[in-house]
Amino acid sequence: MRILIAQPKREQELEQLEHEILHHPDTDIIVFPEGYFKEEKRERICSLAHQYNLYVVAGYKDHNDKDRAFIVNRAGELILERAKTPEKERLYSPSKVVDRDVKIAYLLCREVFLGLEGLDQAQSVDLIFNPIGVGMFSEEQFSDWTNEAKQIAITQKALVIGVSHADGSYRNCGYSIPIAYCFDEKGEEVFSAKNDTRTRILDTETRKTWILDHSLI
């Protein structure tokens, strides 16, 4: 399975998503960050997924500007959709979904810090996605975040893949480290990117990663 992990700039349309779909037709799953699109674009993304026979994993903003989880399958069917878990609450469900032979778990942004206790270990998965809104506000946060993802990968025996937008900053603090990462079932780094917003394609069978010669900004 080939997974494309992109770090777009924030936008009102879907130009960057459509660009990646059109230029990489052999992709099985496309992963975009938290809050990449607005609720009114859901139907369009479902149509693209069906047309190009791929999964789209991302996050979107609802009409109240709240973040929600989103996965659509190859048939254009919405297979996972829910609100983002508020701070200090248990991880919302559903956070795992099985679609045909694809077993996926989903942690929206800071839900990664709820993953060790909140993801049901009895239900195995192959892939865990962590769409993130904007990048890290410090090196310490980057370390904390990726260490948490690494432990989840080991506990769940699954690939864990995360990605943020290329632009923006936490609460508009003016500082941001865009990130993308992947850890395998042993917690070993498949790739880890800081301030490198190039698109990546991962082959889940060979664990080979291609870094494309472009970013979306």
Short mmCIF file of C-alpha atoms in Angstrom, two decimals:
data_model
loop_
_atom_site.label_atom_id
_atom_site.label_comp_id
_atom_site.label_asym_id
_atom_site.label_seq_id
_atom_site.Cartn_x
_atom_site.Cartn_y
_atom_site.Cartn_z
CA MET A 1 0.00 0.00 0.00
CA ARG A 2 1.27 3.46 -0.92
CA ILE A 3 0.50 6.33 1.46
CA LEU A 4 1.06 9.96 0.47
CA ILE A 5 1.74 12.32 3.40
CA ALA A 6 1.44 16.01 2.51
CA GLN A 7 2.07 19.22 4.45
CA PRO A 8 -0.15 21.82 2.74
CA LYS A 9 -0.58 25.46 3.57
CA ARG A 10 -3.98 26.32 5.01
CA GLU A 11 -6.49 27.24 2.31
CA GLN A 12 -10.21 27.74 1.64
CA GLU A 13 -10.36 25.50 -1.41
CA LEU A 14 -8.93 22.01 -2.12
CA GLU A 15 -6.26 22.98 -4.64
CA GLN A 16 -3.40 21.24 -2.87
CA LEU A 17 -5.32 18.03 -2.24
CA GLU A 18 -6.48 17.91 -5.85
CA HIS A 19 -2.92 18.58 -7.04
CA GLU A 20 -1.57 15.58 -5.13
CA ILE A 21 -4.39 13.29 -6.27
CA LEU A 22 -3.94 14.21 -9.93
CA HIS A 23 -0.14 13.91 -9.87
CA HIS A 24 0.03 10.63 -7.90
CA PRO A 25 -2.70 8.36 -9.29
CA ASP A 26 -1.08 5.20 -7.89
CA THR A 27 -1.60 6.36 -4.29
CA ASP A 28 -3.82 4.22 -2.02
CA ILE A 29 -4.18 6.65 0.90
CA ILE A 30 -3.67 10.42 1.09
CA VAL A 31 -3.08 11.97 4.53
CA PHE A 32 -3.65 15.70 5.11
CA PRO A 33 -3.62 17.65 8.42
CA GLU A 34 -6.27 18.54 10.97
CA GLY A 35 -8.63 21.32 9.89
CA TYR A 36 -7.47 21.28 6.27
CA PHE A 37 -10.93 21.80 4.78
CA LYS A 38 -14.34 23.21 5.64
CA GLU A 39 -17.44 21.08 6.20
CA GLU A 40 -19.03 22.13 2.90
CA LYS A 41 -16.13 20.45 1.04
CA ARG A 42 -16.86 16.97 2.40
CA GLU A 43 -18.99 15.93 -0.56
CA ARG A 44 -16.30 17.01 -3.00
CA ILE A 45 -13.63 14.99 -1.19
CA CYS A 46 -15.87 11.92 -1.11
CA SER A 47 -16.37 12.30 -4.87
CA LEU A 48 -12.61 12.57 -5.46
CA ALA A 49 -11.94 9.48 -3.34
CA HIS A 50 -14.45 7.49 -5.37
CA GLN A 51 -13.25 8.85 -8.71
CA TYR A 52 -9.59 8.09 -8.02
CA ASN A 53 -10.12 4.92 -5.95
CA LEU A 54 -8.28 6.02 -2.79
CA TYR A 55 -8.71 6.73 0.91
CA VAL A 56 -8.53 10.30 2.18
CA VAL A 57 -7.55 10.82 5.83
CA ALA A 58 -7.74 14.39 7.16
CA GLY A 59 -9.51 16.68 9.60
CA TYR A 60 -12.07 19.38 8.89
CA LYS A 61 -13.71 22.41 10.46
CA ASP A 62 -17.48 22.22 11.00
CA HIS A 63 -19.86 25.17 10.70
CA ASN A 64 -19.02 26.16 14.29
CA ASP A 65 -15.28 26.15 13.50
CA LYS A 66 -14.75 23.00 15.59
CA ASP A 67 -12.31 20.30 14.50
CA ARG A 68 -13.63 16.91 13.43
CA ALA A 69 -12.06 13.64 12.30
CA PHE A 70 -12.58 12.42 8.73
CA ILE A 71 -11.81 9.27 6.74
CA VAL A 72 -13.44 8.42 3.40
CA ASN A 73 -12.84 5.12 1.59
CA ARG A 74 -12.27 4.16 -2.04
CA ALA A 75 -16.02 4.05 -2.70
CA GLY A 76 -16.42 7.63 -1.49
CA GLU A 77 -18.09 6.44 1.72
CA LEU A 78 -17.50 8.24 5.00
CA ILE A 79 -16.19 5.49 7.28
CA LEU A 80 -15.03 7.57 10.27
CA GLU A 81 -16.34 10.94 11.42
CA ARG A 82 -16.46 12.37 14.91
CA ALA A 83 -15.71 15.38 17.08
CA LYS A 84 -12.26 16.09 18.45
CA THR A 85 -11.86 14.93 22.05
CA PRO A 86 -11.83 17.87 24.51
CA GLU A 87 -8.90 18.20 26.88
CA LYS A 88 -9.01 16.05 30.03
CA GLU A 89 -11.64 13.68 28.61
CA ARG A 90 -11.30 10.08 27.45
CA LEU A 91 -10.63 9.52 23.77
CA TYR A 92 -13.84 9.76 21.76
CA SER A 93 -15.10 6.84 19.69
CA PRO A 94 -14.94 5.68 17.03
CA SER A 95 -11.18 5.84 16.89
CA LYS A 96 -10.75 2.57 15.02
CA VAL A 97 -12.40 1.37 11.83
CA VAL A 98 -12.14 -1.68 9.59
CA ASP A 99 -12.94 -1.18 5.92
CA ARG A 100 -12.61 -4.30 3.80
CA ASP A 101 -9.10 -5.49 4.68
CA VAL A 102 -7.82 -2.10 5.88
CA LYS A 103 -7.61 -1.65 9.66
CA ILE A 104 -7.15 1.98 10.71
CA ALA A 105 -6.94 3.93 13.96
CA TYR A 106 -7.24 7.71 14.18
CA LEU A 107 -5.87 10.26 16.65
CA LEU A 108 -6.76 13.87 15.85
CA CYS A 109 -3.92 16.24 16.75
CA ARG A 110 -3.29 16.26 20.54
CA GLU A 111 -5.40 13.10 20.90
CA VAL A 112 -2.02 11.41 20.43
CA PHE A 113 -1.53 11.99 24.17
CA LEU A 114 -4.70 9.95 24.85
CA GLY A 115 -3.72 7.09 22.59
CA LEU A 116 -1.91 4.81 25.01
CA GLU A 117 -4.98 4.44 27.24
CA GLY A 118 -7.76 5.37 24.82
CA LEU A 119 -7.15 3.00 21.91
CA ASP A 120 -8.63 -0.45 22.49
CA GLN A 121 -5.69 -2.86 22.39
CA ALA A 122 -7.96 -5.86 21.79
CA GLN A 123 -8.86 -4.56 18.32
CA SER A 124 -5.73 -4.75 16.17
CA VAL A 125 -4.95 -2.22 13.47
CA ASP A 126 -2.31 -1.82 10.79
CA LEU A 127 -2.19 1.98 10.53
CA ILE A 128 -2.68 4.82 13.01
CA PHE A 129 -3.06 8.33 11.60
CA ASN A 130 -2.41 11.55 13.51
CA PRO A 131 -3.51 14.61 11.48
CA ILE A 132 -2.11 17.69 13.27
CA GLY A 133 -3.26 21.28 12.83
CA VAL A 134 -0.12 23.42 12.88
CA GLY A 135 3.46 22.52 13.67
CA MET A 136 5.21 22.33 17.01
CA PHE A 137 5.81 25.46 19.08
CA SER A 138 9.13 24.18 20.49
CA GLU A 139 11.74 21.47 20.13
CA GLU A 140 10.55 20.07 23.47
CA GLN A 141 7.01 19.70 22.17
CA PHE A 142 8.32 17.93 19.06
CA SER A 143 10.23 15.49 21.25
CA ASP A 144 7.25 14.86 23.54
CA TRP A 145 4.90 14.38 20.61
CA THR A 146 7.04 11.96 18.65
CA ASN A 147 7.98 9.97 21.77
CA GLU A 148 4.27 9.51 22.50
CA ALA A 149 3.64 8.38 18.93
CA LYS A 150 6.55 5.94 19.19
CA GLN A 151 5.09 4.32 22.33
CA ILE A 152 1.68 4.01 20.67
CA ALA A 153 3.28 2.29 17.67
CA ILE A 154 4.91 -0.25 19.99
CA THR A 155 1.78 -0.83 22.09
CA GLN A 156 -0.57 -1.15 19.12
CA LYS A 157 1.98 -2.96 16.91
CA ALA A 158 1.11 -0.63 14.05
CA LEU A 159 2.57 2.08 11.86
CA VAL A 160 1.88 5.54 13.29
CA ILE A 161 1.88 8.42 10.80
CA GLY A 162 1.47 12.10 11.65
CA VAL A 163 1.50 15.33 9.64
CA SER A 164 0.89 19.04 10.24
CA HIS A 165 0.25 22.02 7.99
CA ALA A 166 3.28 23.76 6.54
CA ASP A 167 2.15 27.16 7.82
CA GLY A 168 0.43 28.68 10.85
CA SER A 169 1.38 28.58 14.51
CA TYR A 170 -0.17 27.46 17.78
CA ARG A 171 -2.60 30.16 18.95
CA ASN A 172 -0.83 32.50 16.52
CA CYS A 173 2.29 32.58 18.69
CA GLY A 174 4.35 33.33 15.59
CA TYR A 175 6.61 30.27 15.84
CA SER A 176 6.04 26.87 14.30
CA ILE A 177 7.98 23.75 13.35
CA PRO A 178 6.08 21.92 10.57
CA ILE A 179 6.36 18.16 11.08
CA ALA A 180 5.69 14.81 9.47
CA TYR A 181 6.64 11.46 10.99
CA CYS A 182 6.23 7.71 10.88
CA PHE A 183 7.21 5.02 13.40
CA ASP A 184 6.94 1.28 12.85
CA GLU A 185 5.66 -1.52 15.10
CA LYS A 186 8.94 -1.61 17.03
CA GLY A 187 8.95 2.14 17.57
CA GLU A 188 11.73 2.61 15.05
CA GLU A 189 11.74 5.75 12.94
CA VAL A 190 10.64 5.27 9.34
CA PHE A 191 10.96 9.00 8.74
CA SER A 192 10.85 12.18 10.80
CA ALA A 193 10.73 15.66 9.27
CA LYS A 194 11.16 19.03 10.99
CA ASN A 195 10.93 22.20 8.90
CA ASP A 196 10.95 20.07 5.76
CA THR A 197 7.57 20.40 4.08
CA ARG A 198 8.19 18.20 1.05
CA THR A 199 5.56 15.59 0.25
CA ARG A 200 6.43 12.00 1.13
CA ILE A 201 5.18 8.68 -0.22
CA LEU A 202 5.51 5.59 1.98
CA ASP A 203 5.34 1.99 0.76
CA THR A 204 3.96 0.08 3.76
CA GLU A 205 5.29 -3.26 2.52
CA THR A 206 8.92 -2.30 1.98
CA ARG A 207 8.90 0.69 4.39
CA LYS A 208 10.67 2.67 1.68
CA THR A 209 9.92 6.41 1.63
CA TRP A 210 10.18 8.68 -1.38
CA ILE A 211 10.71 12.37 -0.69
CA LEU A 212 9.30 14.33 -3.59
CA ASP A 213 11.15 17.27 -5.04
CA HIS A 214 8.44 19.73 -4.10
CA SER A 215 6.51 21.09 -1.17
CA LEU A 216 3.03 22.60 -1.33
CA ILE A 217 4.19 26.08 -0.34
#
